[in-house]
PDB file of C-alpha atoms and ligand atoms in Angstrom:
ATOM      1  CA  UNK A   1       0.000   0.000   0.000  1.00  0.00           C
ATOM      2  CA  UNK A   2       1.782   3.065  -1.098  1.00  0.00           C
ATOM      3  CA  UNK A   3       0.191   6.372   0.569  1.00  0.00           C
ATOM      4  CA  UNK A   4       0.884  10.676   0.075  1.00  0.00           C
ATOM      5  CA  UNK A   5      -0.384  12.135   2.611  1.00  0.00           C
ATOM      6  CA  UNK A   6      -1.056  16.056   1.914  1.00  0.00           C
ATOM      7  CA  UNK A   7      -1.694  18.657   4.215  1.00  0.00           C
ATOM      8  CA  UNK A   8      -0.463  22.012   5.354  1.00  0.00           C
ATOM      9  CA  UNK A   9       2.027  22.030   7.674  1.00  0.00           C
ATOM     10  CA  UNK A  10       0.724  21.525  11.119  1.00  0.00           C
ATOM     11  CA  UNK A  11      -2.238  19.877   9.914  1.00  0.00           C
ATOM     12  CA  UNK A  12      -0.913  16.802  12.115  1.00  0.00           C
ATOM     13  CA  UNK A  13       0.544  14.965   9.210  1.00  0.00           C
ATOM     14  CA  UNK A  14       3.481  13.339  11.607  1.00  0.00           C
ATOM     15  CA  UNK A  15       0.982  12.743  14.427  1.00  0.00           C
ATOM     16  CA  UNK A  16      -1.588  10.756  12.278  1.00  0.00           C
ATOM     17  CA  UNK A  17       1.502   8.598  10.266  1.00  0.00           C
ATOM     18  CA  UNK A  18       2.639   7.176  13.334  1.00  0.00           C
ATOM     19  CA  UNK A  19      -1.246   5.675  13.939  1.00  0.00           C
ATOM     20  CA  UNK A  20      -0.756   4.488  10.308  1.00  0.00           C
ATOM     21  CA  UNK A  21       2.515   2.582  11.505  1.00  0.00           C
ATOM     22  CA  UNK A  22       0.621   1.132  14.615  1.00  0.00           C
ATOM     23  CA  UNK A  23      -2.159  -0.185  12.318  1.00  0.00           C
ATOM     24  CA  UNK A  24      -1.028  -1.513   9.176  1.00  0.00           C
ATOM     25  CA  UNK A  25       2.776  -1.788   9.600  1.00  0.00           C
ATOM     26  CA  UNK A  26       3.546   0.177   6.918  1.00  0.00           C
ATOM     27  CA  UNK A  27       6.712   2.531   6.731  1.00  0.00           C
ATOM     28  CA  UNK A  28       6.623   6.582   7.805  1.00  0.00           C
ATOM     29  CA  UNK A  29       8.705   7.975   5.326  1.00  0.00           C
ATOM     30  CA  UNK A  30       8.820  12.157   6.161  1.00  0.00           C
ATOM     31  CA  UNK A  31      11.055  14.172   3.742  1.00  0.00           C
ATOM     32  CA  UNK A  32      11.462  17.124   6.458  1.00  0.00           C
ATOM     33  CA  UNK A  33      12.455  14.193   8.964  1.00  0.00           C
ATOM     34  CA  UNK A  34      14.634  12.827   6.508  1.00  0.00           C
ATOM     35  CA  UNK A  35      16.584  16.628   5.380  1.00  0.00           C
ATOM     36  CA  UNK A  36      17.028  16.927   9.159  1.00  0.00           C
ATOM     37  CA  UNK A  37      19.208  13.653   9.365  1.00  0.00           C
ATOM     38  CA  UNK A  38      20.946  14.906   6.720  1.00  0.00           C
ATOM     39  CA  UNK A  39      21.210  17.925   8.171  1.00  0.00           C
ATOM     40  CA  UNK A  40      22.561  16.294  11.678  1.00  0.00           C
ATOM     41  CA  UNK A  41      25.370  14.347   9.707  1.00  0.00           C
ATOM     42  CA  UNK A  42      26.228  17.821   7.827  1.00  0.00           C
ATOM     43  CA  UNK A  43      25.965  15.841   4.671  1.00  0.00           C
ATOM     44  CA  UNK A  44      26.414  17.530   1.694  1.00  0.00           C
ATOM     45  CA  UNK A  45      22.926  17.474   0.740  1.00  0.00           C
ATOM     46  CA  UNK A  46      21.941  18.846   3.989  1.00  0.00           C
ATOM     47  CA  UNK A  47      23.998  21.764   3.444  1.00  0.00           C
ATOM     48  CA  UNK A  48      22.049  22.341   0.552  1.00  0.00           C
ATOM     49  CA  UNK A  49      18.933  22.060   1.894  1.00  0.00           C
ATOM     50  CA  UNK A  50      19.744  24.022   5.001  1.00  0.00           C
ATOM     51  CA  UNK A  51      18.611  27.782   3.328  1.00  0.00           C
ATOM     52  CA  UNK A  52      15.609  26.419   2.424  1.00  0.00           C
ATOM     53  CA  UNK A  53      14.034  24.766   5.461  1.00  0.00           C
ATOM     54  CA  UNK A  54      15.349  27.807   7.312  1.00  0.00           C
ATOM     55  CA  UNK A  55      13.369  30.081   5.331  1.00  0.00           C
ATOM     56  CA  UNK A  56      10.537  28.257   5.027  1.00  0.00           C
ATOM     57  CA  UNK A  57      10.948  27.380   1.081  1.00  0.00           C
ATOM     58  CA  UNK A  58      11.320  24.169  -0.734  1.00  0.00           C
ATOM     59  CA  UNK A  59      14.113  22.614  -1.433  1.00  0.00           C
ATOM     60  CA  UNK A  60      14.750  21.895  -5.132  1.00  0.00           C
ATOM     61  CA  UNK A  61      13.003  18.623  -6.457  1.00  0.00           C
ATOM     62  CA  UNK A  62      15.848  17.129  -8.089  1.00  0.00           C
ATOM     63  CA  UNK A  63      17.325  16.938  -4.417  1.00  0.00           C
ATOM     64  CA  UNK A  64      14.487  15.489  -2.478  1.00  0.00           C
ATOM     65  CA  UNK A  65      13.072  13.192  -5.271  1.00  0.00           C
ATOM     66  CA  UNK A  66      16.765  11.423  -5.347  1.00  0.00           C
ATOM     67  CA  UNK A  67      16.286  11.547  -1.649  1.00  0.00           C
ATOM     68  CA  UNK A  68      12.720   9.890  -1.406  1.00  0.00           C
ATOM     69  CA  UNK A  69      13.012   7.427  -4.795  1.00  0.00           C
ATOM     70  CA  UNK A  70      16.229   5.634  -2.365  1.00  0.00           C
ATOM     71  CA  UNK A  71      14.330   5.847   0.615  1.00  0.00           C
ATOM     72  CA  UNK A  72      11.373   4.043  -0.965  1.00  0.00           C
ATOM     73  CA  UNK A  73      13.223   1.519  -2.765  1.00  0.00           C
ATOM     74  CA  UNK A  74      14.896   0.789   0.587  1.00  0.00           C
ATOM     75  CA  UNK A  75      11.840   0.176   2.157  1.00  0.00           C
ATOM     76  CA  UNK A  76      10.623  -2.566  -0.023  1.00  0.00           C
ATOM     77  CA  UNK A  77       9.226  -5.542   1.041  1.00  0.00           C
ATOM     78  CA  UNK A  78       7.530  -3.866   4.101  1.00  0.00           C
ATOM     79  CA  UNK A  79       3.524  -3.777   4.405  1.00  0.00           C
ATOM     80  CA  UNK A  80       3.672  -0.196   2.478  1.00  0.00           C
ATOM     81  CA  UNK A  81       4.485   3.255   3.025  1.00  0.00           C
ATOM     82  CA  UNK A  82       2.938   6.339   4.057  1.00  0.00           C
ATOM     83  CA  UNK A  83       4.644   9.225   2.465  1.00  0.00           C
ATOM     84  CA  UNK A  84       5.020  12.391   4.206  1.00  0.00           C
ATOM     85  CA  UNK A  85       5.514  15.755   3.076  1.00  0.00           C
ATOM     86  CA  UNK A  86       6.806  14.320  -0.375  1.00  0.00           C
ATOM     87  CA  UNK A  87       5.573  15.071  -2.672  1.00  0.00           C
ATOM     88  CA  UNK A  88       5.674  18.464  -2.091  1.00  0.00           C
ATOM     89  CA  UNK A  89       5.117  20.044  -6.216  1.00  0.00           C
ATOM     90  CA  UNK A  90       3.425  18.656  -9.418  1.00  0.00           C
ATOM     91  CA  UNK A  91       6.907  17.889 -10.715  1.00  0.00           C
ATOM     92  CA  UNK A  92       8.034  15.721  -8.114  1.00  0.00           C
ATOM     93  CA  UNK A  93       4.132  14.025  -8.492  1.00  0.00           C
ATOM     94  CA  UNK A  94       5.051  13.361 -11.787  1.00  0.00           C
ATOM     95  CA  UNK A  95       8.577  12.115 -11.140  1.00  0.00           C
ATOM     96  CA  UNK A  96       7.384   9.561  -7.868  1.00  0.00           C
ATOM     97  CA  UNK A  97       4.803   8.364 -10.426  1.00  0.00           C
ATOM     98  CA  UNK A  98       7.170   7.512 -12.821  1.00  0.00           C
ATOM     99  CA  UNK A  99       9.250   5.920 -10.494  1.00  0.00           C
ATOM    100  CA  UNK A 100       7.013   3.797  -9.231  1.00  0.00           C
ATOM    101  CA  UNK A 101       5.774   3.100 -12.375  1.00  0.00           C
ATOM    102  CA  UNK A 102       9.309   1.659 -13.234  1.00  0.00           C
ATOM    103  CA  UNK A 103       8.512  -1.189 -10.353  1.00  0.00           C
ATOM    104  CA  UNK A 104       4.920  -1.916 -11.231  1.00  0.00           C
ATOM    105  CA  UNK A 105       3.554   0.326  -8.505  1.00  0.00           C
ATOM    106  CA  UNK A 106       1.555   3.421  -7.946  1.00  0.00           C
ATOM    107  CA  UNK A 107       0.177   5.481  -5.570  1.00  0.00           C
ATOM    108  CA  UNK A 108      -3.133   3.858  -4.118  1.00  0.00           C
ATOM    109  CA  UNK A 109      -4.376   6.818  -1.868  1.00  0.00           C
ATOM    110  CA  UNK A 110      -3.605  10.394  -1.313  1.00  0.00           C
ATOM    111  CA  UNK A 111      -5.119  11.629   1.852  1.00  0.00           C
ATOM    112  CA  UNK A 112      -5.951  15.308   1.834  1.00  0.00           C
ATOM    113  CA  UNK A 113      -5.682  16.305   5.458  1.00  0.00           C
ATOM    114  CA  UNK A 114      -7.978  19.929   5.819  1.00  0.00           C
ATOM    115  CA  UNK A 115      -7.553  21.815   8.392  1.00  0.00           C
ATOM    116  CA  UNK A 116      -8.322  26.123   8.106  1.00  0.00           C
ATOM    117  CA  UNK A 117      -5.347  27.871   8.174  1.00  0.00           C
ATOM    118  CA  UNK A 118      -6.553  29.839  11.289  1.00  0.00           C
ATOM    119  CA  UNK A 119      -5.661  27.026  12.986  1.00  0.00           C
ATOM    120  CA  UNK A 120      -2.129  26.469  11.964  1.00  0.00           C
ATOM    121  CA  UNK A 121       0.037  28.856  13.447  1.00  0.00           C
ATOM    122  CA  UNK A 122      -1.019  27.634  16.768  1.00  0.00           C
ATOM    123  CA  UNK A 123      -0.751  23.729  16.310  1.00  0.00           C
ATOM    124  CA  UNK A 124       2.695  24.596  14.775  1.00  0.00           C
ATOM    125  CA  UNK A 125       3.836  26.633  17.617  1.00  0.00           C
ATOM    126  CA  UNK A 126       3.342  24.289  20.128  1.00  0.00           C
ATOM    127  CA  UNK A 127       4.445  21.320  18.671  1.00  0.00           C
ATOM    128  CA  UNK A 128       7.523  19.198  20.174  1.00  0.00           C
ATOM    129  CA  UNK A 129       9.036  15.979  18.860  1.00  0.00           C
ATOM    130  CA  UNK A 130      11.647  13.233  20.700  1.00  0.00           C
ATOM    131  CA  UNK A 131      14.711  14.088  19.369  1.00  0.00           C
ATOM    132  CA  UNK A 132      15.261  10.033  19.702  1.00  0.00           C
ATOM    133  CA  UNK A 133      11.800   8.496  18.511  1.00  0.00           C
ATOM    134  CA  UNK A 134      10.231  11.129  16.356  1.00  0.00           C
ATOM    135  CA  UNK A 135       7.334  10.782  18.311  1.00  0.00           C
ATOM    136  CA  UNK A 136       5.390  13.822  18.199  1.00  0.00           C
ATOM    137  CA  UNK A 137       3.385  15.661  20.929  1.00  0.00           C
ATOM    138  CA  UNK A 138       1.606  19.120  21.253  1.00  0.00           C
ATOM    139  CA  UNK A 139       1.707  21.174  24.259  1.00  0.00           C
ATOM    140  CA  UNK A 140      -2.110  21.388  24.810  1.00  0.00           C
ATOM    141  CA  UNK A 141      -3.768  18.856  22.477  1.00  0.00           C
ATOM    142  CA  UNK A 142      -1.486  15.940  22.865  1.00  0.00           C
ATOM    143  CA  UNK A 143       0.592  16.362  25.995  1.00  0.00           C
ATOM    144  CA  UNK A 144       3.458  13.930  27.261  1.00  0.00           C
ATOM    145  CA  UNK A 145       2.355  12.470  30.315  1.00  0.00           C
ATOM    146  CA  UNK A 146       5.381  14.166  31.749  1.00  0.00           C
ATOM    147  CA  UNK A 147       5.729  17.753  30.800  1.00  0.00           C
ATOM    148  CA  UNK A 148       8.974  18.188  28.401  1.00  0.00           C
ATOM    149  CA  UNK A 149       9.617  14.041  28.635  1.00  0.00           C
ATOM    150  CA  UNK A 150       8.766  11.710  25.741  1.00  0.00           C
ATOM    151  CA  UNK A 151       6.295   9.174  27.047  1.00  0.00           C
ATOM    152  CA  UNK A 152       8.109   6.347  24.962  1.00  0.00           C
ATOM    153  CA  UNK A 153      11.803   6.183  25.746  1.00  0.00           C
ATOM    154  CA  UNK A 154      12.083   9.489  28.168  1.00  0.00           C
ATOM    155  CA  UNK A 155      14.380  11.392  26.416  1.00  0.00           C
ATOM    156  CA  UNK A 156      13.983  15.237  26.480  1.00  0.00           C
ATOM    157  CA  UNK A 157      11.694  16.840  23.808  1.00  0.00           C
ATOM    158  CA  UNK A 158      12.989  19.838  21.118  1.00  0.00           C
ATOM    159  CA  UNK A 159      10.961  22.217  18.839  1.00  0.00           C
ATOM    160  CA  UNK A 160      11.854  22.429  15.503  1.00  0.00           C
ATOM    161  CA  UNK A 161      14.006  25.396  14.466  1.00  0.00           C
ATOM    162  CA  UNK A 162      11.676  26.563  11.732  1.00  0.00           C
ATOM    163  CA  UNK A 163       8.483  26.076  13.841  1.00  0.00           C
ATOM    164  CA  UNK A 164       8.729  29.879  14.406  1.00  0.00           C
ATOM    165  CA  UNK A 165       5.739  32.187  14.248  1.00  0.00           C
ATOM    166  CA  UNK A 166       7.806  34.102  10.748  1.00  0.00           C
ATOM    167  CA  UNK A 167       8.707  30.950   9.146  1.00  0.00           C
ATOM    168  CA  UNK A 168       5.359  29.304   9.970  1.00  0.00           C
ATOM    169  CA  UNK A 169       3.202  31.922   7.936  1.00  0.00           C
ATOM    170  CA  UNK A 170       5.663  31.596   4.968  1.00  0.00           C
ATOM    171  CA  UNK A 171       5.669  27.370   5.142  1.00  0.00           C
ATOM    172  CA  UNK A 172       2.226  28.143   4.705  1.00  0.00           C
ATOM    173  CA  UNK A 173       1.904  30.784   1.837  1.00  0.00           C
ATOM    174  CA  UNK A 174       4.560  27.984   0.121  1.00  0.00           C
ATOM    175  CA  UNK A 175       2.157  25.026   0.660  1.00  0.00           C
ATOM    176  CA  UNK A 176      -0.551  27.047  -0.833  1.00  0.00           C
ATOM    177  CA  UNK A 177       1.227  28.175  -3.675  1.00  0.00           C
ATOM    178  CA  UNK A 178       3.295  24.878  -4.286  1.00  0.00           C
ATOM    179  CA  UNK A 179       1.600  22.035  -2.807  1.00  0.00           C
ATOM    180  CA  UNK A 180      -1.935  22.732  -2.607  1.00  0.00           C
ATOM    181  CA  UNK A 181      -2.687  22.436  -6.660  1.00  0.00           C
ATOM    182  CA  UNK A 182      -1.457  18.329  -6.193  1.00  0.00           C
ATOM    183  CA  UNK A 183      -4.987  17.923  -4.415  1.00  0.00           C
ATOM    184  CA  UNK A 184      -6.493  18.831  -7.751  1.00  0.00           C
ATOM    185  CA  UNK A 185      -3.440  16.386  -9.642  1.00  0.00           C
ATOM    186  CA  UNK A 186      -4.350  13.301  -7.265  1.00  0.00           C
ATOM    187  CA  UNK A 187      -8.668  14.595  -7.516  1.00  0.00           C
ATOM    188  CA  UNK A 188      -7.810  13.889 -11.824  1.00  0.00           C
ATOM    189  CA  UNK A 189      -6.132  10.395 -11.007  1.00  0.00           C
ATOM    190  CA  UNK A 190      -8.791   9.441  -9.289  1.00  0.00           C
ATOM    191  CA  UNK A 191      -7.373   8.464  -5.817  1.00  0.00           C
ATOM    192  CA  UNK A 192      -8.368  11.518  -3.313  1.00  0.00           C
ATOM    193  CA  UNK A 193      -9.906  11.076  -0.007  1.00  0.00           C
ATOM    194  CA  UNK A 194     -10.499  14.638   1.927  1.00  0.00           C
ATOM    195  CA  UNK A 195     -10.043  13.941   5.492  1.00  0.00           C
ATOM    196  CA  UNK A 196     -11.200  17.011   7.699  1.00  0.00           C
ATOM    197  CA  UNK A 197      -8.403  17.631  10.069  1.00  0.00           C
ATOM    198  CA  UNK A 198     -10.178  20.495  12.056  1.00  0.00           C
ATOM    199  CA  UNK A 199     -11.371  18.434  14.593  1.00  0.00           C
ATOM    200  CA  UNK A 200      -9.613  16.305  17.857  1.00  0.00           C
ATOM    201  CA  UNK A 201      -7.174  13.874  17.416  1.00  0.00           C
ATOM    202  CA  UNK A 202      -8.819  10.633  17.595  1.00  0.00           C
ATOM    203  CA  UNK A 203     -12.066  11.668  14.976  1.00  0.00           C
ATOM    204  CA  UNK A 204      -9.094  12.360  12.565  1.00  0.00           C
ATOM    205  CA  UNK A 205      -7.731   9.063  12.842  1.00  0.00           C
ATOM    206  CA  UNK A 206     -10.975   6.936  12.555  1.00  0.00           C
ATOM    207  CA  UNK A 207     -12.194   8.570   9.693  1.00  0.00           C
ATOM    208  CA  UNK A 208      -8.517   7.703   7.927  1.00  0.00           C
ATOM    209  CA  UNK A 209      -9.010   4.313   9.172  1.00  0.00           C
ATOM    210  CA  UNK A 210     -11.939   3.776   7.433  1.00  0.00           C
ATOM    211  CA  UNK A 211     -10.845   4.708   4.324  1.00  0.00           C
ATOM    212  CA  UNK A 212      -7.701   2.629   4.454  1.00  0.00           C
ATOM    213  CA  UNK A 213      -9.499  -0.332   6.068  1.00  0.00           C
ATOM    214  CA  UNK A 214     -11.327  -0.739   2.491  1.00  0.00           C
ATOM    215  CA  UNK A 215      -7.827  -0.856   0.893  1.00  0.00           C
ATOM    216  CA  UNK A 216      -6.405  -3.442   2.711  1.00  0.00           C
ATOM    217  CA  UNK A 217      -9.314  -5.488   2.849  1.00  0.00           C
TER     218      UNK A 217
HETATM  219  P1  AMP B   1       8.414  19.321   6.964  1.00  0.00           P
HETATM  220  O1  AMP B   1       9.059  18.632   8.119  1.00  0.00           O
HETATM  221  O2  AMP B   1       7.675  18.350   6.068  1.00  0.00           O
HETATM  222  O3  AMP B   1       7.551  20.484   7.378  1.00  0.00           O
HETATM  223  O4  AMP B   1       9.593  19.907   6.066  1.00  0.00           O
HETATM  224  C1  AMP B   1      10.507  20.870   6.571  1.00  0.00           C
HETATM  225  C2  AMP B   1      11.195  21.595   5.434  1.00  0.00           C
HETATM  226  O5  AMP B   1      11.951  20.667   4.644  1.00  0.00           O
HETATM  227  C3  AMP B   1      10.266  22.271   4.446  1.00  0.00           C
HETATM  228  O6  AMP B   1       9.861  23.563   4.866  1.00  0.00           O
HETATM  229  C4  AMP B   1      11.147  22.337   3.188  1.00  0.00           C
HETATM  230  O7  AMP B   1      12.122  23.361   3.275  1.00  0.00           O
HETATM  231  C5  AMP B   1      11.887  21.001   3.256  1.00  0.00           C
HETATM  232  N1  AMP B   1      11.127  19.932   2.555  1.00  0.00           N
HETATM  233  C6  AMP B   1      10.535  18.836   3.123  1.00  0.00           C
HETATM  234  N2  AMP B   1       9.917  18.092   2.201  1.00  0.00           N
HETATM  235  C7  AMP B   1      10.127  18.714   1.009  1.00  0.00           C
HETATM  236  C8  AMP B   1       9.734  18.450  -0.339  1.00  0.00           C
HETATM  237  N3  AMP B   1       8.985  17.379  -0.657  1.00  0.00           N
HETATM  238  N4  AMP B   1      10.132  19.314  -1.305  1.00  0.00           N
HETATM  239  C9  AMP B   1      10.891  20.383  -1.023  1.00  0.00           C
HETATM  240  N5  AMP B   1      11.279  20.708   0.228  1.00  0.00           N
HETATM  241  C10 AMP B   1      10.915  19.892   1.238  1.00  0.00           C
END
């Protein structure tokens, strides 16, 4: 089961994959979590991507689509994977489709995540992550049990450097002018479910499970 999972950012994207994980076993692949590893090794291609992410842009496709096409080749052979944050423009769309298309696969779902952009800035703002697990958390709709303390493995929780009120409003004129038209590209295909992502946690994650239920089934 191969899944994109679109969204603006703070929609609860992260928070949502990791119930995907639970479920059906399938792999979280996030590009953003995967340009910060990068970025923590000082690769070269984290170096590159650096700017961007700091600003609040994208990061050129021809990086992340090399990026993404390895990490879902690698994951082959697992139950699926839910793909986070990539793709991210209509070109790199067209390029994962083509790549997949090279191994006899294709995207079976792309789950449109809605949630008003009123409500963004806040979700963003008080989001933290483990550092160790990527487990994600928000300060008042889904606290630790511990204040500051992942509930999993205990290890101290960070905010993300570009989770800044500035960088926030432009990751979200970007989505809008980059990443919302591939809700119309997947709509075309045939393959959208909208998911409303304005209310609490738990309603967002049965109504996914029922539409992924009827694609495993
Ligand atoms: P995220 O964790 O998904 O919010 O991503 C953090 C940052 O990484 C974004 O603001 C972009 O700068 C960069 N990034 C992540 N995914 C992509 C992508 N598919 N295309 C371009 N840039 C990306």
């Amino acid at each position: 089961m191969i899944v994109v999972f679109l969204g603006p950012p703070g929609a609860g994207k992260g928070t949502q994959c990791q119930r995907l994980v639970e479920r059906y076993g399938v792999k979280h692949l996030s590009s953003g979590d995967c340009l910060r590893r990068e970025r923590q090794k000082n690769t070269d291609l984290g170096r590159r991507a650096q700017g961007y992410m700091d600003s609040g842009q994208l990061a050129p496709d021809d990086l992340i689509v090399a990026m993404m096409t390895q990490e879902i080749a690698a994951a082959d052979g697992q139950a699926g994977v839910v793909l986070d944050g990539f793709p991210r423009t209509l070109a790199q769309a067209r390029e994962l489709d083509q790549a997949l298309g090279g191994g006899g696969k294709k995207v079976d779902v792309a789950l449109n995540l809605e949630v008003a952009d009123d409500k963004l800035e806040l979700r963003i703002t008080g989001r933290r992550s483990c550092p160790q697990c990527g487990a994600a958390y928000h300060v008042a709709f889904n606290p630790p049990r511990k204040p500051g303390v992942c509930d999993r493995d205990g290890a101290v929780l960070v905010q993300r450097s570009d989770d800044t009120p500035e960088v926030v409003r432009n990751r979200i004129r970007t989505y809008h002018r980059q990443t919302a038209p591939l809700v119309d590209y997947y709509q075309r295909k045939g393959n959208l479910r909208r998911i409303d992502g304005n209310v609490e946690i738990g309603s967002v994650t049965q109504a996914m499970f029922g539409v992924l239920d009827l694609l495993v089934a």
